[in-house]
PDB file of C-alpha atoms in Angstrom:
ATOM      1  CA  MET V   1     111.090  84.140  78.711  1.00  0.00           C
ATOM      2  CA  ILE V   2     112.748  85.102  81.997  1.00  0.00           C
ATOM      3  CA  ARG V   3     109.722  87.145  83.044  1.00  0.00           C
ATOM      4  CA  SER V   4     107.467  84.159  82.357  1.00  0.00           C
ATOM      5  CA  LEU V   5     109.666  81.889  84.453  1.00  0.00           C
ATOM      6  CA  LEU V   6     109.706  84.329  87.351  1.00  0.00           C
ATOM      7  CA  LEU V   7     105.935  84.770  87.165  1.00  0.00           C
ATOM      8  CA  GLY V   8     105.472  81.028  87.166  1.00  0.00           C
ATOM      9  CA  ALA V   9     107.746  80.658  90.165  1.00  0.00           C
ATOM     10  CA  ALA V  10     105.839  83.348  92.051  1.00  0.00           C
ATOM     11  CA  CYS V  11     102.496  81.684  91.301  1.00  0.00           C
ATOM     12  CA  ALA V  12     103.872  78.354  92.452  1.00  0.00           C
ATOM     13  CA  LEU V  13     105.055  79.844  95.730  1.00  0.00           C
ATOM     14  CA  ILE V  14     101.636  81.377  96.358  1.00  0.00           C
ATOM     15  CA  ALA V  15      99.699  78.214  95.549  1.00  0.00           C
ATOM     16  CA  ALA V  16     102.048  75.751  97.217  1.00  0.00           C
ATOM     17  CA  PRO V  17     100.931  76.158 100.868  1.00  0.00           C
ATOM     18  CA  ALA V  18      97.344  75.202 100.100  1.00  0.00           C
ATOM     19  CA  PHE V  19      98.501  72.311  97.922  1.00  0.00           C
ATOM     20  CA  ALA V  20     100.843  71.016 100.596  1.00  0.00           C
ATOM     21  CA  GLN V  21      98.226  71.271 103.331  1.00  0.00           C
ATOM     22  CA  CYS V  22      95.764  69.248 101.287  1.00  0.00           C
ATOM     23  CA  HIS V  23      98.264  66.506 100.457  1.00  0.00           C
ATOM     24  CA  ASP V  24     100.035  66.133 103.790  1.00  0.00           C
ATOM     25  CA  GLU V  25      97.349  66.127 106.453  1.00  0.00           C
ATOM     26  CA  GLY V  26      99.564  64.088 108.792  1.00  0.00           C
ATOM     27  CA  ARG V  27     101.964  67.003 109.476  1.00  0.00           C
ATOM     28  CA  ASP V  28     101.404  69.285 112.460  1.00  0.00           C
ATOM     29  CA  GLU V  29     102.159  72.381 110.325  1.00  0.00           C
ATOM     30  CA  PRO V  30     101.405  72.813 106.624  1.00  0.00           C
ATOM     31  CA  LEU V  31     104.387  72.896 104.301  1.00  0.00           C
ATOM     32  CA  TRP V  32     105.390  76.343 103.090  1.00  0.00           C
ATOM     33  CA  ASN V  33     106.106  74.860  99.669  1.00  0.00           C
ATOM     34  CA  ALA V  34     105.404  71.419  98.207  1.00  0.00           C
ATOM     35  CA  ALA V  35     109.039  71.193  97.100  1.00  0.00           C
ATOM     36  CA  ASP V  36     110.029  70.854 100.783  1.00  0.00           C
ATOM     37  CA  GLN V  37     108.942  67.207 100.494  1.00  0.00           C
ATOM     38  CA  TYR V  38     111.613  66.462  97.912  1.00  0.00           C
ATOM     39  CA  PHE V  39     114.564  68.823  98.611  1.00  0.00           C
ATOM     40  CA  ASP V  40     116.799  69.377 101.630  1.00  0.00           C
ATOM     41  CA  ALA V  41     116.223  72.405 103.866  1.00  0.00           C
ATOM     42  CA  ASP V  42     119.473  74.135 102.845  1.00  0.00           C
ATOM     43  CA  VAL V  43     118.611  73.728  99.149  1.00  0.00           C
ATOM     44  CA  MET V  44     115.157  75.219  99.728  1.00  0.00           C
ATOM     45  CA  ALA V  45     116.595  78.073 101.776  1.00  0.00           C
ATOM     46  CA  GLN V  46     118.897  79.002  98.877  1.00  0.00           C
ATOM     47  CA  ALA V  47     116.017  78.713  96.407  1.00  0.00           C
ATOM     48  CA  ARG V  48     113.834  81.040  98.485  1.00  0.00           C
ATOM     49  CA  HIS V  49     116.709  83.504  98.769  1.00  0.00           C
ATOM     50  CA  ASP V  50     117.155  83.504  94.975  1.00  0.00           C
ATOM     51  CA  VAL V  51     113.422  84.021  94.340  1.00  0.00           C
ATOM     52  CA  LEU V  52     113.258  86.952  96.749  1.00  0.00           C
ATOM     53  CA  HIS V  53     116.449  88.440  95.326  1.00  0.00           C
ATOM     54  CA  HIS V  54     115.211  88.365  91.736  1.00  0.00           C
ATOM     55  CA  SER V  55     111.713  89.549  92.689  1.00  0.00           C
ATOM     56  CA  GLY V  56     112.597  92.890  94.270  1.00  0.00           C
ATOM     57  CA  ALA V  57     115.425  92.525  96.780  1.00  0.00           C
ATOM     58  CA  THR V  58     118.107  93.547  94.276  1.00  0.00           C
ATOM     59  CA  LYS V  59     120.289  96.652  94.622  1.00  0.00           C
ATOM     60  CA  HIS V  60     120.429  99.168  91.800  1.00  0.00           C
ATOM     61  CA  SER V  61     122.081 102.492  90.998  1.00  0.00           C
ATOM     62  CA  MET V  62     121.213 105.341  88.656  1.00  0.00           C
ATOM     63  CA  VAL V  63     122.824 108.583  87.484  1.00  0.00           C
ATOM     64  CA  MET V  64     120.400 111.182  86.098  1.00  0.00           C
ATOM     65  CA  LEU V  65     121.402 114.502  84.528  1.00  0.00           C
ATOM     66  CA  ASP V  66     117.857 115.802  84.281  1.00  0.00           C
ATOM     67  CA  ARG V  67     118.807 119.227  82.922  1.00  0.00           C
ATOM     68  CA  PHE V  68     121.998 120.341  81.230  1.00  0.00           C
ATOM     69  CA  GLU V  69     121.027 123.446  79.314  1.00  0.00           C
ATOM     70  CA  TRP V  70     122.109 126.740  77.798  1.00  0.00           C
ATOM     71  CA  GLN V  71     119.816 129.669  78.616  1.00  0.00           C
ATOM     72  CA  ASP V  72     119.592 133.050  76.912  1.00  0.00           C
ATOM     73  CA  ALA V  73     117.617 135.829  78.636  1.00  0.00           C
ATOM     74  CA  ASP V  74     117.778 139.026  76.567  1.00  0.00           C
ATOM     75  CA  GLY V  75     121.406 138.438  75.711  1.00  0.00           C
ATOM     76  CA  GLU V  76     122.439 137.286  79.186  1.00  0.00           C
ATOM     77  CA  THR V  77     123.542 133.677  78.902  1.00  0.00           C
ATOM     78  CA  ALA V  78     123.973 130.937  81.473  1.00  0.00           C
ATOM     79  CA  LEU V  79     124.865 127.255  81.535  1.00  0.00           C
ATOM     80  CA  LYS V  80     122.724 125.411  84.105  1.00  0.00           C
ATOM     81  CA  TRP V  81     122.605 121.821  85.287  1.00  0.00           C
ATOM     82  CA  GLU V  82     120.532 119.728  87.675  1.00  0.00           C
ATOM     83  CA  GLY V  83     120.552 116.029  88.421  1.00  0.00           C
ATOM     84  CA  GLY V  84     121.053 113.279  90.940  1.00  0.00           C
ATOM     85  CA  VAL V  85     122.559 109.913  91.802  1.00  0.00           C
ATOM     86  CA  TRP V  86     120.960 107.153  93.858  1.00  0.00           C
ATOM     87  CA  THR V  87     121.837 103.653  94.945  1.00  0.00           C
ATOM     88  CA  GLY V  88     119.867 101.049  96.918  1.00  0.00           C
ATOM     89  CA  GLY V  89     116.745  98.919  96.657  1.00  0.00           C
ATOM     90  CA  ASP V  90     113.008  99.425  96.389  1.00  0.00           C
ATOM     91  CA  ILE V  91     112.646 100.485 100.039  1.00  0.00           C
ATOM     92  CA  ASN V  92     115.904 102.124 101.180  1.00  0.00           C
ATOM     93  CA  ARG V  93     118.121 104.336  99.055  1.00  0.00           C
ATOM     94  CA  LEU V  94     121.002 106.766  99.406  1.00  0.00           C
ATOM     95  CA  VAL V  95     120.433 109.820  97.212  1.00  0.00           C
ATOM     96  CA  MET V  96     122.678 112.700  96.135  1.00  0.00           C
ATOM     97  CA  ASN V  97     121.114 115.648  94.275  1.00  0.00           C
ATOM     98  CA  PHE V  98     123.015 118.537  92.726  1.00  0.00           C
ATOM     99  CA  LYS V  99     122.423 121.735  90.757  1.00  0.00           C
ATOM    100  CA  GLY V 100     124.423 124.753  89.671  1.00  0.00           C
ATOM    101  CA  ALA V 101     124.974 127.454  87.068  1.00  0.00           C
ATOM    102  CA  TYR V 102     127.885 129.045  85.224  1.00  0.00           C
ATOM    103  CA  LEU V 103     127.758 132.623  83.879  1.00  0.00           C
ATOM    104  CA  PRO V 104     130.118 132.900  80.886  1.00  0.00           C
ATOM    105  CA  ASP V 105     129.766 136.706  80.654  1.00  0.00           C
ATOM    106  CA  ASP V 106     131.148 137.060  84.189  1.00  0.00           C
ATOM    107  CA  ASP V 107     133.314 133.928  83.995  1.00  0.00           C
ATOM    108  CA  SER V 108     131.934 132.813  87.362  1.00  0.00           C
ATOM    109  CA  PHE V 109     129.696 130.237  88.988  1.00  0.00           C
ATOM    110  CA  ASP V 110     126.298 131.355  90.264  1.00  0.00           C
ATOM    111  CA  GLY V 111     125.670 129.467  93.474  1.00  0.00           C
ATOM    112  CA  GLY V 112     125.100 125.741  93.378  1.00  0.00           C
ATOM    113  CA  GLU V 113     124.103 123.091  95.888  1.00  0.00           C
ATOM    114  CA  VAL V 114     124.533 119.425  96.804  1.00  0.00           C
ATOM    115  CA  GLU V 115     122.111 117.299  98.847  1.00  0.00           C
ATOM    116  CA  LEU V 116     122.910 113.998 100.541  1.00  0.00           C
ATOM    117  CA  LEU V 117     119.711 112.206 101.579  1.00  0.00           C
ATOM    118  CA  TYR V 118     118.462 108.939 103.006  1.00  0.00           C
ATOM    119  CA  SER V 119     115.275 107.946 101.185  1.00  0.00           C
ATOM    120  CA  ARG V 120     112.748 105.353 102.372  1.00  0.00           C
ATOM    121  CA  ALA V 121     109.561 104.232 100.658  1.00  0.00           C
ATOM    122  CA  ALA V 122     106.655 105.271 102.916  1.00  0.00           C
ATOM    123  CA  THR V 123     103.854 104.229 100.553  1.00  0.00           C
ATOM    124  CA  ARG V 124     103.618 102.637  97.149  1.00  0.00           C
ATOM    125  CA  TYR V 125     104.056 106.012  95.451  1.00  0.00           C
ATOM    126  CA  PHE V 126     105.925 108.265  97.906  1.00  0.00           C
ATOM    127  CA  ASN V 127     109.348 108.319  99.553  1.00  0.00           C
ATOM    128  CA  VAL V 128     110.275 110.143 102.744  1.00  0.00           C
ATOM    129  CA  GLN V 129     113.713 111.763 102.644  1.00  0.00           C
ATOM    130  CA  THR V 130     116.011 113.333 105.211  1.00  0.00           C
ATOM    131  CA  GLY V 131     119.602 114.518 105.197  1.00  0.00           C
ATOM    132  CA  LEU V 132     121.746 117.582 104.562  1.00  0.00           C
ATOM    133  CA  ARG V 133     122.077 120.248 101.884  1.00  0.00           C
ATOM    134  CA  HIS V 134     125.176 122.355 101.296  1.00  0.00           C
ATOM    135  CA  GLU V 135     124.900 125.588  99.300  1.00  0.00           C
ATOM    136  CA  PHE V 136     127.989 127.170  97.730  1.00  0.00           C
ATOM    137  CA  GLY V 137     126.616 130.695  97.480  1.00  0.00           C
ATOM    138  CA  PRO V 138     126.254 131.435 100.372  1.00  0.00           C
ATOM    139  CA  ASP V 139     128.507 128.782 101.853  1.00  0.00           C
ATOM    140  CA  GLU V 140     126.213 127.087 104.383  1.00  0.00           C
ATOM    141  CA  THR V 141     124.707 123.729 105.338  1.00  0.00           C
ATOM    142  CA  GLN V 142     121.072 123.016 106.186  1.00  0.00           C
ATOM    143  CA  GLY V 143     119.054 120.054 107.415  1.00  0.00           C
ATOM    144  CA  VAL V 144     116.499 118.595 105.001  1.00  0.00           C
ATOM    145  CA  ILE V 145     113.286 116.617 105.422  1.00  0.00           C
ATOM    146  CA  GLY V 146     110.617 116.050 102.809  1.00  0.00           C
ATOM    147  CA  ILE V 147     108.805 113.808 100.366  1.00  0.00           C
ATOM    148  CA  GLU V 148     109.017 112.893  96.714  1.00  0.00           C
ATOM    149  CA  GLY V 149     106.746 110.741  94.635  1.00  0.00           C
ATOM    150  CA  LEU V 150     103.976 110.306  92.134  1.00  0.00           C
ATOM    151  CA  ALA V 151     100.637 111.979  92.870  1.00  0.00           C
ATOM    152  CA  PRO V 152      97.311 110.969  91.265  1.00  0.00           C
ATOM    153  CA  TYR V 153      97.104 111.628  87.517  1.00  0.00           C
ATOM    154  CA  TRP V 154     100.884 111.117  87.199  1.00  0.00           C
ATOM    155  CA  PHE V 155     102.105 114.401  88.673  1.00  0.00           C
ATOM    156  CA  GLU V 156     105.665 114.154  89.999  1.00  0.00           C
ATOM    157  CA  VAL V 157     105.892 115.965  93.348  1.00  0.00           C
ATOM    158  CA  ASN V 158     108.877 117.110  95.402  1.00  0.00           C
ATOM    159  CA  ALA V 159     108.432 119.071  98.641  1.00  0.00           C
ATOM    160  CA  HIS V 160     111.237 119.595 101.170  1.00  0.00           C
ATOM    161  CA  ALA V 161     111.725 121.701 104.280  1.00  0.00           C
ATOM    162  CA  TYR V 162     115.159 123.232 104.937  1.00  0.00           C
ATOM    163  CA  LEU V 163     116.296 124.201 108.427  1.00  0.00           C
ATOM    164  CA  GLY V 164     119.261 126.196 109.679  1.00  0.00           C
ATOM    165  CA  GLY V 165     121.799 128.532 108.138  1.00  0.00           C
ATOM    166  CA  GLU V 166     121.407 132.219 107.372  1.00  0.00           C
ATOM    167  CA  ALA V 167     118.363 131.549 105.183  1.00  0.00           C
ATOM    168  CA  GLY V 168     116.489 130.038 108.141  1.00  0.00           C
ATOM    169  CA  ALA V 169     113.533 127.707 107.722  1.00  0.00           C
ATOM    170  CA  ALA V 170     112.019 127.397 104.247  1.00  0.00           C
ATOM    171  CA  ILE V 171     109.959 125.048 102.106  1.00  0.00           C
ATOM    172  CA  GLU V 172     110.701 124.364  98.456  1.00  0.00           C
ATOM    173  CA  ALA V 173     108.233 122.539  96.225  1.00  0.00           C
ATOM    174  CA  GLU V 174     108.310 121.335  92.625  1.00  0.00           C
ATOM    175  CA  LEU V 175     105.572 119.887  90.417  1.00  0.00           C
ATOM    176  CA  GLU V 176     106.252 118.163  87.080  1.00  0.00           C
ATOM    177  CA  TYR V 177     104.113 116.504  84.451  1.00  0.00           C
ATOM    178  CA  GLU V 178     104.847 114.744  81.167  1.00  0.00           C
ATOM    179  CA  ILE V 179     102.656 115.010  78.076  1.00  0.00           C
ATOM    180  CA  LEU V 180     103.452 112.277  75.548  1.00  0.00           C
ATOM    181  CA  PHE V 181     102.745 113.329  71.953  1.00  0.00           C
ATOM    182  CA  THR V 182     104.451 110.078  70.916  1.00  0.00           C
ATOM    183  CA  GLN V 183     106.549 107.519  72.797  1.00  0.00           C
ATOM    184  CA  ARG V 184     109.625 109.686  72.088  1.00  0.00           C
ATOM    185  CA  LEU V 185     108.347 113.272  71.753  1.00  0.00           C
ATOM    186  CA  ILE V 186     107.487 114.523  75.254  1.00  0.00           C
ATOM    187  CA  LEU V 187     106.497 117.946  76.618  1.00  0.00           C
ATOM    188  CA  GLN V 188     107.415 118.508  80.262  1.00  0.00           C
ATOM    189  CA  PRO V 189     105.859 121.425  82.186  1.00  0.00           C
ATOM    190  CA  VAL V 190     107.414 122.192  85.574  1.00  0.00           C
ATOM    191  CA  VAL V 191     106.604 124.692  88.336  1.00  0.00           C
ATOM    192  CA  GLU V 192     108.821 125.458  91.349  1.00  0.00           C
ATOM    193  CA  THR V 193     108.305 127.800  94.286  1.00  0.00           C
ATOM    194  CA  ARG V 194     109.834 128.618  97.653  1.00  0.00           C
ATOM    195  CA  PHE V 195     108.393 129.879 100.956  1.00  0.00           C
ATOM    196  CA  ALA V 196     110.647 131.416 103.641  1.00  0.00           C
ATOM    197  CA  PHE V 197     109.589 131.620 107.284  1.00  0.00           C
ATOM    198  CA  GLY V 198     111.844 134.570 108.097  1.00  0.00           C
ATOM    199  CA  ASP V 199     113.892 137.471 106.715  1.00  0.00           C
ATOM    200  CA  ALA V 200     117.508 137.012 105.659  1.00  0.00           C
ATOM    201  CA  PRO V 201     118.884 140.505 104.896  1.00  0.00           C
ATOM    202  CA  THR V 202     122.323 139.241 103.888  1.00  0.00           C
ATOM    203  CA  LEU V 203     120.668 137.052 101.249  1.00  0.00           C
ATOM    204  CA  ASP V 204     118.173 139.707 100.073  1.00  0.00           C
ATOM    205  CA  GLN V 205     115.354 137.439 101.246  1.00  0.00           C
ATOM    206  CA  GLY V 206     112.011 138.477 102.716  1.00  0.00           C
ATOM    207  CA  THR V 207     109.388 136.498 104.601  1.00  0.00           C
ATOM    208  CA  GLY V 208     106.759 134.602 102.622  1.00  0.00           C
ATOM    209  CA  PHE V 209     106.876 133.339  99.062  1.00  0.00           C
ATOM    210  CA  THR V 210     110.239 134.397  97.647  1.00  0.00           C
ATOM    211  CA  ASP V 211     110.082 133.311  94.008  1.00  0.00           C
ATOM    212  CA  VAL V 212     108.378 131.115  91.432  1.00  0.00           C
ATOM    213  CA  GLU V 213     109.775 129.471  88.317  1.00  0.00           C
ATOM    214  CA  ALA V 214     107.859 127.836  85.471  1.00  0.00           C
ATOM    215  CA  GLY V 215     109.218 126.075  82.440  1.00  0.00           C
ATOM    216  CA  LEU V 216     108.272 124.097  79.344  1.00  0.00           C
ATOM    217  CA  ARG V 217     110.735 121.630  77.830  1.00  0.00           C
ATOM    218  CA  LEU V 218     110.047 119.645  74.674  1.00  0.00           C
ATOM    219  CA  ARG V 219     112.401 116.690  74.369  1.00  0.00           C
ATOM    220  CA  TYR V 220     112.923 113.963  71.821  1.00  0.00           C
ATOM    221  CA  GLU V 221     114.239 110.687  73.208  1.00  0.00           C
ATOM    222  CA  ILE V 222     116.644 109.461  70.540  1.00  0.00           C
ATOM    223  CA  ARG V 223     117.280 106.769  73.083  1.00  0.00           C
ATOM    224  CA  ARG V 224     115.622 106.565  76.479  1.00  0.00           C
ATOM    225  CA  GLN V 225     118.944 107.513  78.023  1.00  0.00           C
ATOM    226  CA  PHE V 226     119.647 110.454  75.668  1.00  0.00           C
ATOM    227  CA  ALA V 227     117.145 113.205  74.897  1.00  0.00           C
ATOM    228  CA  PRO V 228     117.937 116.676  73.513  1.00  0.00           C
ATOM    229  CA  TYR V 229     115.329 119.344  74.224  1.00  0.00           C
ATOM    230  CA  VAL V 230     114.340 122.972  73.679  1.00  0.00           C
ATOM    231  CA  GLY V 231     112.103 125.141  75.789  1.00  0.00           C
ATOM    232  CA  ILE V 232     111.386 128.309  77.695  1.00  0.00           C
ATOM    233  CA  SER V 233     111.825 129.286  81.346  1.00  0.00           C
ATOM    234  CA  TRP V 234     110.168 132.086  83.320  1.00  0.00           C
ATOM    235  CA  GLU V 235     111.237 133.276  86.778  1.00  0.00           C
ATOM    236  CA  ARG V 236     109.820 135.948  89.077  1.00  0.00           C
ATOM    237  CA  LYS V 237     110.622 137.139  92.575  1.00  0.00           C
ATOM    238  CA  LEU V 238     107.624 137.505  94.870  1.00  0.00           C
ATOM    239  CA  GLY V 239     106.448 139.494  97.903  1.00  0.00           C
ATOM    240  CA  GLU V 240     109.013 141.075 100.195  1.00  0.00           C
ATOM    241  CA  THR V 241     111.867 139.504  98.230  1.00  0.00           C
ATOM    242  CA  ALA V 242     110.677 141.287  95.079  1.00  0.00           C
ATOM    243  CA  THR V 243     110.452 144.567  96.999  1.00  0.00           C
ATOM    244  CA  ILE V 244     114.047 144.181  98.177  1.00  0.00           C
ATOM    245  CA  ALA V 245     115.179 143.435  94.594  1.00  0.00           C
ATOM    246  CA  ARG V 246     113.445 146.567  93.236  1.00  0.00           C
ATOM    247  CA  SER V 247     115.030 148.740  95.932  1.00  0.00           C
ATOM    248  CA  MET V 248     118.446 147.501  94.811  1.00  0.00           C
ATOM    249  CA  GLY V 249     117.671 148.134  91.141  1.00  0.00           C
ATOM    250  CA  ASP V 250     117.530 144.442  90.227  1.00  0.00           C
ATOM    251  CA  GLU V 251     115.081 142.808  87.841  1.00  0.00           C
ATOM    252  CA  VAL V 252     112.268 140.827  89.455  1.00  0.00           C
ATOM    253  CA  GLU V 253     111.230 138.925  86.344  1.00  0.00           C
ATOM    254  CA  GLU V 254     113.156 137.035  83.674  1.00  0.00           C
ATOM    255  CA  THR V 255     112.240 134.956  80.629  1.00  0.00           C
ATOM    256  CA  ALA V 256     114.819 132.768  78.917  1.00  0.00           C
ATOM    257  CA  LEU V 257     114.947 130.537  75.864  1.00  0.00           C
ATOM    258  CA  LEU V 258     116.852 127.318  76.415  1.00  0.00           C
ATOM    259  CA  ALA V 259     118.294 124.257  74.740  1.00  0.00           C
ATOM    260  CA  GLY V 260     119.865 121.276  76.404  1.00  0.00           C
ATOM    261  CA  VAL V 261     120.113 117.542  76.842  1.00  0.00           C
ATOM    262  CA  ARG V 262     118.782 115.000  79.333  1.00  0.00           C
ATOM    263  CA  LEU V 263     120.961 111.983  80.175  1.00  0.00           C
ATOM    264  CA  TRP V 264     120.711 108.974  82.454  1.00  0.00           C
ATOM    265  CA  PHE V 265     122.458 105.660  82.909  1.00  0.00           C
TER     266      PHE V 265
END
């Protein structure tokens, strides 16, 4: 009912100028809306404000815990999480992203990061973002600039450049897709990779592509806001970074089974 009323109001606003111009030829300027003939200017100003407010000028907020999962890779377990919070309108938003991991076998946290970004809609499907990222292992802060959005054929794309800190300049990109078996049973493939523009010996990082991660998560949305899932994740170090890992006796490839939950409100 409310949607019908709003649609009717929008159609009336679009059609009104032509109607007013045809029925009030004596005015120097056509009326913006036929209702101007019958209501005071302050009443019409409030009405226009209300229409614009309820047709896209509202402010919203959202908290998304996209991944909260338990991983098991050949007996080595980890609790990982990734999500974000945003507030704002359709054009301008303030965004905070976060991710981290806890290793129960070592009783320690494995890195983690927080991003604080200003996001602005650049096109109908893409946002431009800029801000800062702070990493907790190593403890450093970097500048961020990038894009996020929906590419043709419904691919979700994130690509950001990071500048500064010991890691130097790098680009991180992520590509997601959703395959709907039903309206509630959804398979989500995801691929992430990173490219570094310079060596970082203290971080065991080489120049070029440093790593790639691919995952499959099958979730069931009991409610839209609550969806448990199971899946598999595969990670591999690449190029010079993989060579450094082998020289230190570290594994360059890892496959993990996972189970978790996706939440938003």
